[in-house]
Tab-separated table of C-alpha atoms in Angstrom:
chain	number	residue	atom	x	y	z
A	1	MET	CA	74.366	111.050	119.613
A	2	ALA	CA	77.042	113.063	117.974
A	3	GLU	CA	75.597	116.232	119.617
A	4	THR	CA	75.752	114.744	123.091
A	5	ARG	CA	79.408	113.878	122.643
A	6	GLY	CA	80.196	117.040	121.132
A	7	CYS	CA	81.457	115.524	117.905
A	8	SER	CA	80.721	115.078	114.360
A	9	ALA	CA	78.264	112.655	113.074
A	10	TRP	CA	80.920	111.441	110.622
A	11	TRP	CA	83.325	110.646	113.731
A	12	VAL	CA	80.542	108.605	115.229
A	13	LYS	CA	79.842	106.653	112.094
A	14	ASP	CA	83.439	106.149	111.400
A	15	ARG	CA	84.233	104.847	114.800
A	16	ALA	CA	80.998	102.548	114.665
A	17	ARG	CA	82.163	101.065	111.324
A	18	ARG	CA	85.382	100.204	112.558
A	19	ARG	CA	83.900	98.659	115.566
A	20	LEU	CA	85.838	101.178	118.097
A	21	ILE	CA	82.664	101.914	119.854
A	22	PRO	CA	79.774	100.090	120.932
A	23	HIS	CA	76.585	100.090	118.872
A	24	THR	CA	73.630	98.149	117.308
A	25	ARG	CA	73.343	98.209	113.730
A	26	VAL	CA	69.759	97.932	112.270
A	27	GLY	CA	69.837	97.707	108.479
A	28	ARG	CA	72.206	100.437	107.461
A	29	ALA	CA	71.641	102.542	110.571
A	30	TYR	CA	73.768	102.698	113.723
A	31	ARG	CA	71.649	102.781	116.797
A	32	PHE	CA	72.966	103.811	120.323
A	33	THR	CA	71.388	103.115	123.590
A	34	ALA	CA	71.934	104.845	126.932
A	35	ASP	CA	74.380	102.163	127.859
A	36	HIS	CA	76.342	102.437	124.773
A	37	LEU	CA	76.564	106.161	125.269
A	38	ALA	CA	77.915	105.486	128.879
A	39	VAL	CA	80.594	103.086	127.701
A	40	ILE	CA	81.699	105.592	124.948
A	41	ILE	CA	82.052	108.218	127.415
A	42	ARG	CA	84.092	105.695	129.624
A	43	ILE	CA	86.231	104.698	126.818
A	44	HIS	CA	87.239	108.135	125.866
A	45	GLU	CA	87.495	109.716	129.408
A	46	GLU	CA	90.777	111.072	130.338
A	47	PRO	CA	91.923	111.077	133.759
A	48	ALA	CA	92.986	114.083	135.462
A	49	PRO	CA	96.992	114.231	135.639
A	50	GLN	CA	98.402	113.353	138.985
A	51	ARG	CA	100.836	115.504	140.489
A	52	ALA	CA	103.602	113.792	142.544
A	53	GLN	CA	103.687	115.392	146.130
A	54	ARG	CA	107.030	116.278	147.041
A	55	THR	CA	108.082	116.477	150.656
A	56	PRO	CA	110.929	118.999	151.265
A	57	SER	CA	114.001	117.398	153.051
A	58	PRO	CA	115.216	119.390	156.097
A	59	ALA	CA	118.827	119.855	154.457
A	60	SER	CA	117.455	121.415	151.287
A	61	PRO	CA	116.571	125.268	151.196
A	62	PRO	CA	113.080	126.345	150.859
A	63	GLU	CA	111.649	126.418	147.250
A	64	SER	CA	111.098	130.331	147.401
A	65	ALA	CA	114.879	130.590	148.020
A	66	MET	CA	115.939	128.623	144.789
A	67	THR	CA	116.355	130.340	141.704
A	68	PRO	CA	114.528	129.004	138.545
A	69	SER	CA	117.065	127.077	136.288
A	70	ARG	CA	116.584	125.866	132.700
A	71	PRO	CA	115.222	122.384	132.326
A	72	THR	CA	117.897	119.783	131.454
A	73	ARG	CA	117.750	118.428	128.027
A	74	GLN	CA	117.682	114.772	127.493
A	75	ALA	CA	120.352	113.288	125.199
A	76	ARG	CA	119.045	112.068	122.071
A	77	PRO	CA	119.616	108.282	121.127
A	78	SER	CA	122.812	107.874	118.755
A	79	THR	CA	121.592	107.236	115.208
A	80	SER	CA	124.792	107.125	113.578
A	81	SER	CA	124.278	103.448	112.256
A	82	ALA	CA	121.043	104.440	110.316
A	83	PRO	CA	121.528	105.736	106.805
A	84	ARG	CA	120.725	109.508	106.165
A	85	LEU	CA	117.813	109.968	104.170
A	86	ARG	CA	118.084	112.345	101.049
A	87	ALA	CA	115.434	114.393	99.435
A	88	ARG	CA	114.042	113.026	96.040
A	89	PRO	CA	114.885	115.505	93.245
A	90	PRO	CA	111.748	117.217	91.928
A	91	ARG	CA	110.079	115.633	89.002
A	92	ARG	CA	110.202	117.307	85.731
A	93	SER	CA	107.183	119.335	84.644
A	94	GLN	CA	104.802	117.481	82.177
A	95	TYR	CA	104.541	120.707	80.453
A	96	GLY	CA	107.479	122.671	79.260
A	97	THR	CA	107.684	126.236	80.489
A	98	ALA	CA	108.412	128.874	77.824
A	99	ALA	CA	110.718	131.359	78.673
């Protein structure tokens, strides 16, 4: 099963133990049928990203005439009401250092 999925046996057993993938348990062994494998592949399938198709408006210049610009940064939400976190001071060594 792990070789077919291209992952480790540990990953498969861990997911089966946590009941995240379909399986049959016989004693202490995990068993997978062809149907189980098909469902597991379907669960972890990632669809191809959809590209939005733009239709150029007649008033806009062609894309080749446009100069590349820097992407705009989105403003981060204000976190002024949240307290600032401080680093904890390091623990003293259990063993003194002789200098």
